[in-house]
Amino acid sequence: MLKRFNSTATPSTYSSRINWKLINPKIFIQHDCDFCQQHFPPDKQVNFAQDLDKSAAIPSKHVMALTTKHNRIGEFESRIENWLGTLAHEIHKLRFKVPLGSRTLISSIVLHKNDEILRQFNVKQHNGEQLVFIYPEMKIVKFNIAHTAQFITKYLKSGVEEETEVFNPFLKPLDISSKRSTKIKVDDRNFQEWHIDRDLIVICGHAKRDIRCGILGPILVDKFNEALTAKTIENDAYVGEITHIGGHAFAGNVLYYPKECTTSLDFIWYGRVFPDHVEMVVDDTVVHKRIIKGLFRGDNYKYGA
């Protein structure tokens, strides 16, 4: 069982609507190493040697589409942007015509009771309707995948103005069009919005991208649901799996998005989270808004380090 010790370090805070505090409990890795040796292939062990500080590229905007293709993230193809029918694929196709804003991450998620949530928002899966969470804007947006270009323009498009094009006789027509940002007319009637009123906890479970996440992800989802239920706050959070977000060698990768999010500074990304850590994460981070330094993959600049 994981042991916790009080740190002598003074807790730190940074500017946010959430009064985050940084704590530094001692985390022993021997039990975690034993878990890896028991469950993971010899050539797919977790990296315990590298410091987690700054090991995650925190996006400025994160878009997560509730999947309508499968009930398990582990079944997704390795690269979802190449998989027909996913929002990531449609956005990837439009990347030259309607470029995204910088540091925008597109993912697919499967939440606990995923089908029930889709029904709650009356999502007609067979018609191509999408339900996406957008952070830090804290919006749930419903639209048809046929309107993806409008969706990008309305919610994700880069603010960079289109440059004046200089004629080049050596460029093929395809080369020219690929560099031109197409002006898309947005019909707001194609979109429905709701405010996100629950926390979100998603764990990488993308087995076809990396077996470590594929094995550990579903176990952690169950553990988080158990821990939240034990504290009678299971209805205050969405919990589920997410496609590849980077850092397989630091599995399990846990992303926490509190409902009080205002900026990307409030995205808490943890690595090397194992089943014995879940209760601590729920108690310290979800309930009391304390960031556990030994698991944190975010940037030190938040704390003035």
PDB file of C-alpha atoms in Angstrom:
ATOM      1  CA  MET A   1       0.000   0.000   0.000  1.00  0.00           C
ATOM      2  CA  LEU A   2       1.210   3.509  -0.836  1.00  0.00           C
ATOM      3  CA  LYS A   3       2.598   5.395   2.140  1.00  0.00           C
ATOM      4  CA  ARG A   4       2.368   9.159   2.501  1.00  0.00           C
ATOM      5  CA  PHE A   5       4.673  11.472   4.394  1.00  0.00           C
ATOM      6  CA  ASN A   6       4.390  15.168   5.047  1.00  0.00           C
ATOM      7  CA  SER A   7       6.865  17.202   3.075  1.00  0.00           C
ATOM      8  CA  THR A   8       8.957  19.950   4.622  1.00  0.00           C
ATOM      9  CA  ALA A   9       8.515  21.990   1.446  1.00  0.00           C
ATOM     10  CA  THR A  10       6.232  25.000   1.614  1.00  0.00           C
ATOM     11  CA  PRO A  11       3.149  24.524  -0.594  1.00  0.00           C
ATOM     12  CA  SER A  12       3.098  26.763  -3.650  1.00  0.00           C
ATOM     13  CA  THR A  13       0.226  28.398  -5.505  1.00  0.00           C
ATOM     14  CA  TYR A  14      -0.210  30.074  -8.882  1.00  0.00           C
ATOM     15  CA  SER A  15      -2.774  32.416 -10.374  1.00  0.00           C
ATOM     16  CA  SER A  16      -6.071  30.656 -11.003  1.00  0.00           C
ATOM     17  CA  ARG A  17      -9.667  30.777  -9.914  1.00  0.00           C
ATOM     18  CA  ILE A  18      -8.805  27.509  -8.189  1.00  0.00           C
ATOM     19  CA  ASN A  19      -6.546  27.869  -5.184  1.00  0.00           C
ATOM     20  CA  TRP A  20      -4.218  25.054  -6.230  1.00  0.00           C
ATOM     21  CA  LYS A  21      -1.573  23.962  -3.736  1.00  0.00           C
ATOM     22  CA  LEU A  22       1.484  21.900  -4.504  1.00  0.00           C
ATOM     23  CA  ILE A  23       2.199  19.069  -2.059  1.00  0.00           C
ATOM     24  CA  ASN A  24       5.067  16.632  -2.064  1.00  0.00           C
ATOM     25  CA  PRO A  25       4.172  13.348  -0.352  1.00  0.00           C
ATOM     26  CA  LYS A  26       6.782  10.621  -0.580  1.00  0.00           C
ATOM     27  CA  ILE A  27       5.886   7.991  -3.156  1.00  0.00           C
ATOM     28  CA  PHE A  28       7.556   4.596  -2.982  1.00  0.00           C
ATOM     29  CA  ILE A  29       7.923   2.937  -6.379  1.00  0.00           C
ATOM     30  CA  GLN A  30       8.768  -0.637  -5.407  1.00  0.00           C
ATOM     31  CA  HIS A  31       5.128  -1.749  -5.412  1.00  0.00           C
ATOM     32  CA  ASP A  32       4.607   0.042  -8.732  1.00  0.00           C
ATOM     33  CA  CYS A  33       7.629  -1.718 -10.231  1.00  0.00           C
ATOM     34  CA  ASP A  34       6.210  -5.040  -9.085  1.00  0.00           C
ATOM     35  CA  PHE A  35       2.935  -4.199 -10.825  1.00  0.00           C
ATOM     36  CA  CYS A  36       4.802  -3.463 -14.071  1.00  0.00           C
ATOM     37  CA  GLN A  37       6.790  -6.687 -13.951  1.00  0.00           C
ATOM     38  CA  GLN A  38       3.620  -8.654 -13.329  1.00  0.00           C
ATOM     39  CA  HIS A  39       1.399  -7.034 -15.989  1.00  0.00           C
ATOM     40  CA  PHE A  40       3.620  -5.534 -18.716  1.00  0.00           C
ATOM     41  CA  PRO A  41       5.940  -7.200 -21.268  1.00  0.00           C
ATOM     42  CA  PRO A  42       9.652  -7.059 -20.371  1.00  0.00           C
ATOM     43  CA  ASP A  43      10.322  -4.545 -23.165  1.00  0.00           C
ATOM     44  CA  LYS A  44       7.389  -2.317 -22.123  1.00  0.00           C
ATOM     45  CA  GLN A  45       8.228  -1.372 -18.568  1.00  0.00           C
ATOM     46  CA  VAL A  46       7.381   2.042 -17.120  1.00  0.00           C
ATOM     47  CA  ASN A  47      10.139   4.646 -16.987  1.00  0.00           C
ATOM     48  CA  PHE A  48      10.782   5.393 -13.318  1.00  0.00           C
ATOM     49  CA  ALA A  49      14.192   6.984 -13.898  1.00  0.00           C
ATOM     50  CA  GLN A  50      13.106  10.226 -15.568  1.00  0.00           C
ATOM     51  CA  ASP A  51      11.707  13.121 -13.565  1.00  0.00           C
ATOM     52  CA  LEU A  52       8.106  13.843 -14.544  1.00  0.00           C
ATOM     53  CA  ASP A  53       8.546  17.623 -14.373  1.00  0.00           C
ATOM     54  CA  LYS A  54       7.802  19.181 -17.779  1.00  0.00           C
ATOM     55  CA  SER A  55       7.283  15.765 -19.382  1.00  0.00           C
ATOM     56  CA  ALA A  56       3.858  16.765 -20.751  1.00  0.00           C
ATOM     57  CA  ALA A  57       3.149  19.348 -23.437  1.00  0.00           C
ATOM     58  CA  ILE A  58       0.030  20.874 -21.918  1.00  0.00           C
ATOM     59  CA  PRO A  59      -2.284  22.097 -24.725  1.00  0.00           C
ATOM     60  CA  SER A  60      -3.792  25.556 -24.695  1.00  0.00           C
ATOM     61  CA  LYS A  61      -7.079  24.000 -25.856  1.00  0.00           C
ATOM     62  CA  HIS A  62      -8.265  20.395 -25.580  1.00  0.00           C
ATOM     63  CA  VAL A  63     -11.157  19.034 -27.624  1.00  0.00           C
ATOM     64  CA  MET A  64     -12.519  15.616 -26.640  1.00  0.00           C
ATOM     65  CA  ALA A  65     -15.158  13.862 -28.741  1.00  0.00           C
ATOM     66  CA  LEU A  66     -17.280  11.190 -27.084  1.00  0.00           C
ATOM     67  CA  THR A  67     -16.752   8.220 -29.340  1.00  0.00           C
ATOM     68  CA  THR A  68     -19.646   6.643 -31.165  1.00  0.00           C
ATOM     69  CA  LYS A  69     -17.490   3.987 -32.840  1.00  0.00           C
ATOM     70  CA  HIS A  70     -16.561   1.622 -30.014  1.00  0.00           C
ATOM     71  CA  ASN A  71     -17.091   1.180 -26.298  1.00  0.00           C
ATOM     72  CA  ARG A  72     -13.361   0.749 -25.639  1.00  0.00           C
ATOM     73  CA  ILE A  73     -10.585   3.184 -26.460  1.00  0.00           C
ATOM     74  CA  GLY A  74      -8.274   0.179 -26.617  1.00  0.00           C
ATOM     75  CA  GLU A  75      -9.982  -0.892 -29.839  1.00  0.00           C
ATOM     76  CA  PHE A  76      -9.183   2.378 -31.623  1.00  0.00           C
ATOM     77  CA  GLU A  77      -6.592   2.305 -34.388  1.00  0.00           C
ATOM     78  CA  SER A  78      -3.149   3.559 -33.409  1.00  0.00           C
ATOM     79  CA  ARG A  79      -3.615   6.941 -35.092  1.00  0.00           C
ATOM     80  CA  ILE A  80      -7.178   8.193 -34.844  1.00  0.00           C
ATOM     81  CA  GLU A  81      -6.536  11.020 -37.298  1.00  0.00           C
ATOM     82  CA  ASN A  82      -6.205   8.339 -39.998  1.00  0.00           C
ATOM     83  CA  TRP A  83      -9.355   6.453 -38.989  1.00  0.00           C
ATOM     84  CA  LEU A  84     -12.470   7.172 -41.041  1.00  0.00           C
ATOM     85  CA  GLY A  85     -15.484   8.327 -39.097  1.00  0.00           C
ATOM     86  CA  THR A  86     -13.690  10.003 -36.208  1.00  0.00           C
ATOM     87  CA  LEU A  87     -13.804  13.745 -35.649  1.00  0.00           C
ATOM     88  CA  ALA A  88      -9.998  13.713 -35.475  1.00  0.00           C
ATOM     89  CA  HIS A  89      -9.916  12.333 -39.041  1.00  0.00           C
ATOM     90  CA  GLU A  90     -12.281  15.027 -40.356  1.00  0.00           C
ATOM     91  CA  ILE A  91     -10.278  17.777 -38.676  1.00  0.00           C
ATOM     92  CA  HIS A  92      -7.042  16.305 -40.033  1.00  0.00           C
ATOM     93  CA  LYS A  93      -8.442  16.395 -43.581  1.00  0.00           C
ATOM     94  CA  LEU A  94      -9.184  20.107 -43.210  1.00  0.00           C
ATOM     95  CA  ARG A  95      -5.878  21.043 -41.590  1.00  0.00           C
ATOM     96  CA  PHE A  96      -4.702  23.207 -44.526  1.00  0.00           C
ATOM     97  CA  LYS A  97      -8.023  24.834 -45.366  1.00  0.00           C
ATOM     98  CA  VAL A  98      -9.099  25.613 -41.802  1.00  0.00           C
ATOM     99  CA  PRO A  99      -5.991  25.556 -39.579  1.00  0.00           C
ATOM    100  CA  LEU A 100      -6.356  25.015 -35.851  1.00  0.00           C
ATOM    101  CA  GLY A 101      -5.141  27.396 -33.212  1.00  0.00           C
ATOM    102  CA  SER A 102      -1.707  26.627 -31.812  1.00  0.00           C
ATOM    103  CA  ARG A 103      -1.376  23.881 -29.194  1.00  0.00           C
ATOM    104  CA  THR A 104      -4.881  22.510 -29.831  1.00  0.00           C
ATOM    105  CA  LEU A 105      -5.219  18.817 -29.009  1.00  0.00           C
ATOM    106  CA  ILE A 106      -7.964  16.619 -30.508  1.00  0.00           C
ATOM    107  CA  SER A 107      -8.838  13.372 -28.710  1.00  0.00           C
ATOM    108  CA  SER A 108     -11.548  10.746 -28.518  1.00  0.00           C
ATOM    109  CA  ILE A 109     -12.937   9.616 -25.167  1.00  0.00           C
ATOM    110  CA  VAL A 110     -15.186   6.838 -23.893  1.00  0.00           C
ATOM    111  CA  LEU A 111     -16.826   7.771 -20.606  1.00  0.00           C
ATOM    112  CA  HIS A 112     -18.359   5.568 -17.945  1.00  0.00           C
ATOM    113  CA  LYS A 113     -21.990   5.148 -19.080  1.00  0.00           C
ATOM    114  CA  ASN A 114     -20.975   6.622 -22.445  1.00  0.00           C
ATOM    115  CA  ASP A 115     -24.147   5.530 -24.283  1.00  0.00           C
ATOM    116  CA  GLU A 116     -26.319   6.924 -21.503  1.00  0.00           C
ATOM    117  CA  ILE A 117     -24.601  10.308 -21.781  1.00  0.00           C
ATOM    118  CA  LEU A 118     -25.058  10.343 -25.554  1.00  0.00           C
ATOM    119  CA  ARG A 119     -28.760   9.605 -25.081  1.00  0.00           C
ATOM    120  CA  GLN A 120     -29.005  12.346 -22.458  1.00  0.00           C
ATOM    121  CA  PHE A 121     -27.899  14.860 -25.106  1.00  0.00           C
ATOM    122  CA  ASN A 122     -30.039  13.168 -27.770  1.00  0.00           C
ATOM    123  CA  VAL A 123     -27.040  12.385 -29.982  1.00  0.00           C
ATOM    124  CA  LYS A 124     -28.124  10.461 -33.099  1.00  0.00           C
ATOM    125  CA  GLN A 125     -25.002   8.423 -33.741  1.00  0.00           C
ATOM    126  CA  HIS A 126     -26.199   6.928 -37.036  1.00  0.00           C
ATOM    127  CA  ASN A 127     -26.637  10.443 -38.457  1.00  0.00           C
ATOM    128  CA  GLY A 128     -23.067  11.495 -37.713  1.00  0.00           C
ATOM    129  CA  GLU A 129     -23.858  13.733 -34.752  1.00  0.00           C
ATOM    130  CA  GLN A 130     -20.937  14.545 -32.459  1.00  0.00           C
ATOM    131  CA  LEU A 131     -20.747  15.503 -28.787  1.00  0.00           C
ATOM    132  CA  VAL A 132     -17.510  17.194 -27.772  1.00  0.00           C
ATOM    133  CA  PHE A 133     -16.042  18.732 -24.635  1.00  0.00           C
ATOM    134  CA  ILE A 134     -13.970  21.888 -25.173  1.00  0.00           C
ATOM    135  CA  TYR A 135     -11.499  23.114 -22.524  1.00  0.00           C
ATOM    136  CA  PRO A 136     -10.790  25.639 -21.084  1.00  0.00           C
ATOM    137  CA  GLU A 137     -13.933  27.213 -22.583  1.00  0.00           C
ATOM    138  CA  MET A 138     -15.924  24.638 -20.566  1.00  0.00           C
ATOM    139  CA  LYS A 139     -18.392  23.910 -23.354  1.00  0.00           C
ATOM    140  CA  ILE A 140     -20.192  20.793 -24.472  1.00  0.00           C
ATOM    141  CA  VAL A 141     -21.024  21.179 -28.163  1.00  0.00           C
ATOM    142  CA  LYS A 142     -23.303  19.017 -30.299  1.00  0.00           C
ATOM    143  CA  PHE A 143     -23.142  19.162 -34.097  1.00  0.00           C
ATOM    144  CA  ASN A 144     -23.085  16.970 -37.192  1.00  0.00           C
ATOM    145  CA  ILE A 145     -19.725  15.788 -38.454  1.00  0.00           C
ATOM    146  CA  ALA A 146     -20.684  17.174 -41.877  1.00  0.00           C
ATOM    147  CA  HIS A 147     -20.254  20.634 -40.320  1.00  0.00           C
ATOM    148  CA  THR A 148     -16.705  20.020 -39.087  1.00  0.00           C
ATOM    149  CA  ALA A 149     -15.276  22.952 -41.060  1.00  0.00           C
ATOM    150  CA  GLN A 150     -17.795  25.262 -39.416  1.00  0.00           C
ATOM    151  CA  PHE A 151     -16.998  23.738 -36.032  1.00  0.00           C
ATOM    152  CA  ILE A 152     -13.282  24.479 -36.465  1.00  0.00           C
ATOM    153  CA  THR A 153     -13.993  28.009 -37.625  1.00  0.00           C
ATOM    154  CA  LYS A 154     -16.374  28.732 -34.757  1.00  0.00           C
ATOM    155  CA  TYR A 155     -14.472  27.096 -31.893  1.00  0.00           C
ATOM    156  CA  LEU A 156     -10.910  26.171 -32.891  1.00  0.00           C
ATOM    157  CA  LYS A 157      -9.647  28.254 -35.790  1.00  0.00           C
ATOM    158  CA  SER A 158      -6.302  29.990 -35.559  1.00  0.00           C
ATOM    159  CA  GLY A 159      -6.479  33.741 -35.155  1.00  0.00           C
ATOM    160  CA  VAL A 160      -3.701  34.258 -37.718  1.00  0.00           C
ATOM    161  CA  GLU A 161      -4.902  36.267 -40.694  1.00  0.00           C
ATOM    162  CA  GLU A 162      -4.473  34.797 -44.151  1.00  0.00           C
ATOM    163  CA  GLU A 163      -1.348  36.074 -45.869  1.00  0.00           C
ATOM    164  CA  THR A 164      -1.467  37.708 -49.327  1.00  0.00           C
ATOM    165  CA  GLU A 165      -0.537  35.051 -51.859  1.00  0.00           C
ATOM    166  CA  VAL A 166       2.241  35.749 -54.361  1.00  0.00           C
ATOM    167  CA  PHE A 167       1.901  34.071 -57.764  1.00  0.00           C
ATOM    168  CA  ASN A 168       4.431  31.272 -58.276  1.00  0.00           C
ATOM    169  CA  PRO A 169       4.349  29.612 -61.716  1.00  0.00           C
ATOM    170  CA  PHE A 170       6.251  26.594 -60.402  1.00  0.00           C
ATOM    171  CA  LEU A 171       3.579  25.609 -57.881  1.00  0.00           C
ATOM    172  CA  LYS A 172       0.959  23.071 -58.842  1.00  0.00           C
ATOM    173  CA  PRO A 173      -2.698  23.999 -58.157  1.00  0.00           C
ATOM    174  CA  LEU A 174      -2.801  21.539 -55.234  1.00  0.00           C
ATOM    175  CA  ASP A 175       0.218  23.213 -53.667  1.00  0.00           C
ATOM    176  CA  ILE A 176      -1.491  26.594 -53.859  1.00  0.00           C
ATOM    177  CA  SER A 177      -4.799  25.431 -52.434  1.00  0.00           C
ATOM    178  CA  SER A 178      -3.109  23.596 -49.592  1.00  0.00           C
ATOM    179  CA  LYS A 179      -1.637  26.863 -48.338  1.00  0.00           C
ATOM    180  CA  ARG A 180      -4.831  28.855 -48.569  1.00  0.00           C
ATOM    181  CA  SER A 181      -7.101  29.193 -45.541  1.00  0.00           C
ATOM    182  CA  THR A 182     -10.661  28.875 -46.856  1.00  0.00           C
ATOM    183  CA  LYS A 183     -13.213  31.287 -45.453  1.00  0.00           C
ATOM    184  CA  ILE A 184     -16.041  29.252 -43.976  1.00  0.00           C
ATOM    185  CA  LYS A 185     -19.468  30.720 -43.322  1.00  0.00           C
ATOM    186  CA  VAL A 186     -20.764  29.542 -39.945  1.00  0.00           C
ATOM    187  CA  ASP A 187     -24.435  28.892 -39.341  1.00  0.00           C
ATOM    188  CA  ASP A 188     -24.884  28.990 -35.567  1.00  0.00           C
ATOM    189  CA  ARG A 189     -28.062  26.952 -35.897  1.00  0.00           C
ATOM    190  CA  ASN A 190     -25.880  23.923 -36.614  1.00  0.00           C
ATOM    191  CA  PHE A 191     -24.546  23.935 -33.057  1.00  0.00           C
ATOM    192  CA  GLN A 192     -25.977  23.381 -29.591  1.00  0.00           C
ATOM    193  CA  GLU A 193     -24.013  24.315 -26.467  1.00  0.00           C
ATOM    194  CA  TRP A 194     -24.092  23.442 -22.783  1.00  0.00           C
ATOM    195  CA  HIS A 195     -21.806  24.445 -19.924  1.00  0.00           C
ATOM    196  CA  ILE A 196     -19.656  21.676 -18.423  1.00  0.00           C
ATOM    197  CA  ASP A 197     -20.814  21.318 -14.826  1.00  0.00           C
ATOM    198  CA  ARG A 198     -18.802  18.272 -13.754  1.00  0.00           C
ATOM    199  CA  ASP A 199     -15.140  17.437 -13.290  1.00  0.00           C
ATOM    200  CA  LEU A 200     -13.548  15.241 -15.944  1.00  0.00           C
ATOM    201  CA  ILE A 201     -11.044  12.460 -15.250  1.00  0.00           C
ATOM    202  CA  VAL A 202      -9.734  10.569 -18.269  1.00  0.00           C
ATOM    203  CA  ILE A 203      -7.008   7.937 -18.422  1.00  0.00           C
ATOM    204  CA  CYS A 204      -5.086   6.902 -21.531  1.00  0.00           C
ATOM    205  CA  GLY A 205      -6.240   3.400 -22.476  1.00  0.00           C
ATOM    206  CA  HIS A 206      -5.085   3.336 -26.109  1.00  0.00           C
ATOM    207  CA  ALA A 207      -3.908  -0.286 -26.355  1.00  0.00           C
ATOM    208  CA  LYS A 208      -3.173  -0.267 -30.093  1.00  0.00           C
ATOM    209  CA  ARG A 209      -0.847   2.690 -29.522  1.00  0.00           C
ATOM    210  CA  ASP A 210       0.857   1.239 -26.435  1.00  0.00           C
ATOM    211  CA  ILE A 211       0.067  -1.877 -24.399  1.00  0.00           C
ATOM    212  CA  ARG A 212       0.991  -0.238 -21.077  1.00  0.00           C
ATOM    213  CA  CYS A 213      -1.824   2.277 -21.420  1.00  0.00           C
ATOM    214  CA  GLY A 214      -4.116  -0.421 -22.777  1.00  0.00           C
ATOM    215  CA  ILE A 215      -3.619  -2.608 -19.705  1.00  0.00           C
ATOM    216  CA  LEU A 216      -3.540   0.055 -17.021  1.00  0.00           C
ATOM    217  CA  GLY A 217      -6.205   2.420 -18.371  1.00  0.00           C
ATOM    218  CA  PRO A 218      -9.316   0.257 -17.751  1.00  0.00           C
ATOM    219  CA  ILE A 219      -8.039  -0.764 -14.303  1.00  0.00           C
ATOM    220  CA  LEU A 220      -7.643   2.887 -13.291  1.00  0.00           C
ATOM    221  CA  VAL A 221     -11.077   3.813 -14.643  1.00  0.00           C
ATOM    222  CA  ASP A 222     -12.638   1.189 -12.365  1.00  0.00           C
ATOM    223  CA  LYS A 223     -10.557   2.354  -9.403  1.00  0.00           C
ATOM    224  CA  PHE A 224     -11.533   5.994  -9.905  1.00  0.00           C
ATOM    225  CA  ASN A 225     -15.202   5.079 -10.128  1.00  0.00           C
ATOM    226  CA  GLU A 226     -14.870   3.093  -6.891  1.00  0.00           C
ATOM    227  CA  ALA A 227     -13.038   5.923  -5.092  1.00  0.00           C
ATOM    228  CA  LEU A 228     -15.512   8.575  -6.214  1.00  0.00           C
ATOM    229  CA  THR A 229     -18.445   6.375  -5.197  1.00  0.00           C
ATOM    230  CA  ALA A 230     -16.901   5.786  -1.786  1.00  0.00           C
ATOM    231  CA  LYS A 231     -16.857   9.552  -1.256  1.00  0.00           C
ATOM    232  CA  THR A 232     -20.391   9.845  -2.727  1.00  0.00           C
ATOM    233  CA  ILE A 233     -19.175  12.247  -5.401  1.00  0.00           C
ATOM    234  CA  GLU A 234     -19.498   9.895  -8.380  1.00  0.00           C
ATOM    235  CA  ASN A 235     -22.176  12.145  -9.906  1.00  0.00           C
ATOM    236  CA  ASP A 236     -19.848  15.153  -9.739  1.00  0.00           C
ATOM    237  CA  ALA A 237     -17.376  13.798 -12.298  1.00  0.00           C
ATOM    238  CA  TYR A 238     -17.193  12.204 -15.723  1.00  0.00           C
ATOM    239  CA  VAL A 239     -14.675   9.334 -15.746  1.00  0.00           C
ATOM    240  CA  GLY A 240     -13.377   7.407 -18.740  1.00  0.00           C
ATOM    241  CA  GLU A 241     -10.612   6.542 -21.191  1.00  0.00           C
ATOM    242  CA  ILE A 242      -8.890   8.774 -23.727  1.00  0.00           C
ATOM    243  CA  THR A 243      -6.871   8.123 -26.865  1.00  0.00           C
ATOM    244  CA  HIS A 244      -3.125   8.755 -27.086  1.00  0.00           C
ATOM    245  CA  ILE A 245      -1.998  11.921 -25.309  1.00  0.00           C
ATOM    246  CA  GLY A 246       1.755  11.259 -25.127  1.00  0.00           C
ATOM    247  CA  GLY A 247       4.136   9.687 -22.648  1.00  0.00           C
ATOM    248  CA  HIS A 248       3.383   5.954 -22.840  1.00  0.00           C
ATOM    249  CA  ALA A 249       6.529   5.293 -20.857  1.00  0.00           C
ATOM    250  CA  PHE A 250       4.911   7.140 -17.938  1.00  0.00           C
ATOM    251  CA  ALA A 251       1.713   5.049 -17.785  1.00  0.00           C
ATOM    252  CA  GLY A 252      -0.737   5.365 -16.221  1.00  0.00           C
ATOM    253  CA  ASN A 253      -1.464   8.774 -17.625  1.00  0.00           C
ATOM    254  CA  VAL A 254      -4.314  10.531 -15.832  1.00  0.00           C
ATOM    255  CA  LEU A 255      -5.785  13.866 -16.927  1.00  0.00           C
ATOM    256  CA  TYR A 256      -7.915  15.874 -14.494  1.00  0.00           C
ATOM    257  CA  TYR A 257     -10.048  18.768 -15.703  1.00  0.00           C
ATOM    258  CA  PRO A 258     -11.948  20.431 -12.833  1.00  0.00           C
ATOM    259  CA  LYS A 259     -15.278  22.055 -13.584  1.00  0.00           C
ATOM    260  CA  GLU A 260     -13.795  25.331 -12.311  1.00  0.00           C
ATOM    261  CA  CYS A 261     -11.287  25.456 -15.208  1.00  0.00           C
ATOM    262  CA  THR A 262     -10.562  28.922 -16.535  1.00  0.00           C
ATOM    263  CA  THR A 263      -7.236  28.441 -18.376  1.00  0.00           C
ATOM    264  CA  SER A 264      -4.928  25.608 -19.422  1.00  0.00           C
ATOM    265  CA  LEU A 265      -3.096  26.193 -16.122  1.00  0.00           C
ATOM    266  CA  ASP A 266      -5.931  24.239 -14.544  1.00  0.00           C
ATOM    267  CA  PHE A 267      -5.311  21.082 -16.613  1.00  0.00           C
ATOM    268  CA  ILE A 268      -3.674  18.616 -14.222  1.00  0.00           C
ATOM    269  CA  TRP A 269      -1.755  15.830 -15.988  1.00  0.00           C
ATOM    270  CA  TYR A 270      -0.365  12.993 -13.916  1.00  0.00           C
ATOM    271  CA  GLY A 271       1.952  10.170 -14.875  1.00  0.00           C
ATOM    272  CA  ARG A 272       2.997   6.877 -13.273  1.00  0.00           C
ATOM    273  CA  VAL A 273      -0.397   6.593 -11.579  1.00  0.00           C
ATOM    274  CA  PHE A 274      -1.058   3.059 -10.343  1.00  0.00           C
ATOM    275  CA  PRO A 275      -4.114   1.534  -8.635  1.00  0.00           C
ATOM    276  CA  ASP A 276      -2.782   2.217  -5.132  1.00  0.00           C
ATOM    277  CA  HIS A 277      -2.482   5.937  -5.977  1.00  0.00           C
ATOM    278  CA  VAL A 278      -6.092   6.497  -6.998  1.00  0.00           C
ATOM    279  CA  GLU A 279      -7.545   7.114  -3.552  1.00  0.00           C
ATOM    280  CA  MET A 280      -4.842   9.702  -2.872  1.00  0.00           C
ATOM    281  CA  VAL A 281      -5.478  11.449  -6.212  1.00  0.00           C
ATOM    282  CA  VAL A 282      -9.213  11.641  -5.525  1.00  0.00           C
ATOM    283  CA  ASP A 283      -8.753  12.907  -1.977  1.00  0.00           C
ATOM    284  CA  ASP A 284      -5.913  15.367  -2.568  1.00  0.00           C
ATOM    285  CA  THR A 285      -6.497  16.585  -6.120  1.00  0.00           C
ATOM    286  CA  VAL A 286     -10.188  16.127  -6.887  1.00  0.00           C
ATOM    287  CA  VAL A 287     -11.575  16.990  -3.463  1.00  0.00           C
ATOM    288  CA  HIS A 288      -8.987  19.346  -1.958  1.00  0.00           C
ATOM    289  CA  LYS A 289      -7.354  20.761  -5.128  1.00  0.00           C
ATOM    290  CA  ARG A 290      -3.814  19.810  -4.141  1.00  0.00           C
ATOM    291  CA  ILE A 291      -1.324  18.904  -6.877  1.00  0.00           C
ATOM    292  CA  ILE A 292       0.836  15.864  -6.064  1.00  0.00           C
ATOM    293  CA  LYS A 293       4.342  16.785  -7.152  1.00  0.00           C
ATOM    294  CA  GLY A 294       5.615  13.223  -7.481  1.00  0.00           C
ATOM    295  CA  LEU A 295       2.968  12.414 -10.100  1.00  0.00           C
ATOM    296  CA  PHE A 296       2.683  15.794 -11.827  1.00  0.00           C
ATOM    297  CA  ARG A 297       3.728  16.020 -15.488  1.00  0.00           C
ATOM    298  CA  GLY A 298       2.984  19.737 -15.885  1.00  0.00           C
ATOM    299  CA  ASP A 299       5.256  22.706 -16.242  1.00  0.00           C
ATOM    300  CA  ASN A 300       7.290  24.194 -13.410  1.00  0.00           C
ATOM    301  CA  TYR A 301       6.550  27.710 -14.638  1.00  0.00           C
ATOM    302  CA  LYS A 302       3.214  27.470 -12.882  1.00  0.00           C
ATOM    303  CA  TYR A 303       5.027  27.625  -9.606  1.00  0.00           C
ATOM    304  CA  GLY A 304       7.691  30.130 -10.515  1.00  0.00           C
ATOM    305  CA  ALA A 305      10.373  27.417 -10.558  1.00  0.00           C
TER     306      ALA A 305
END
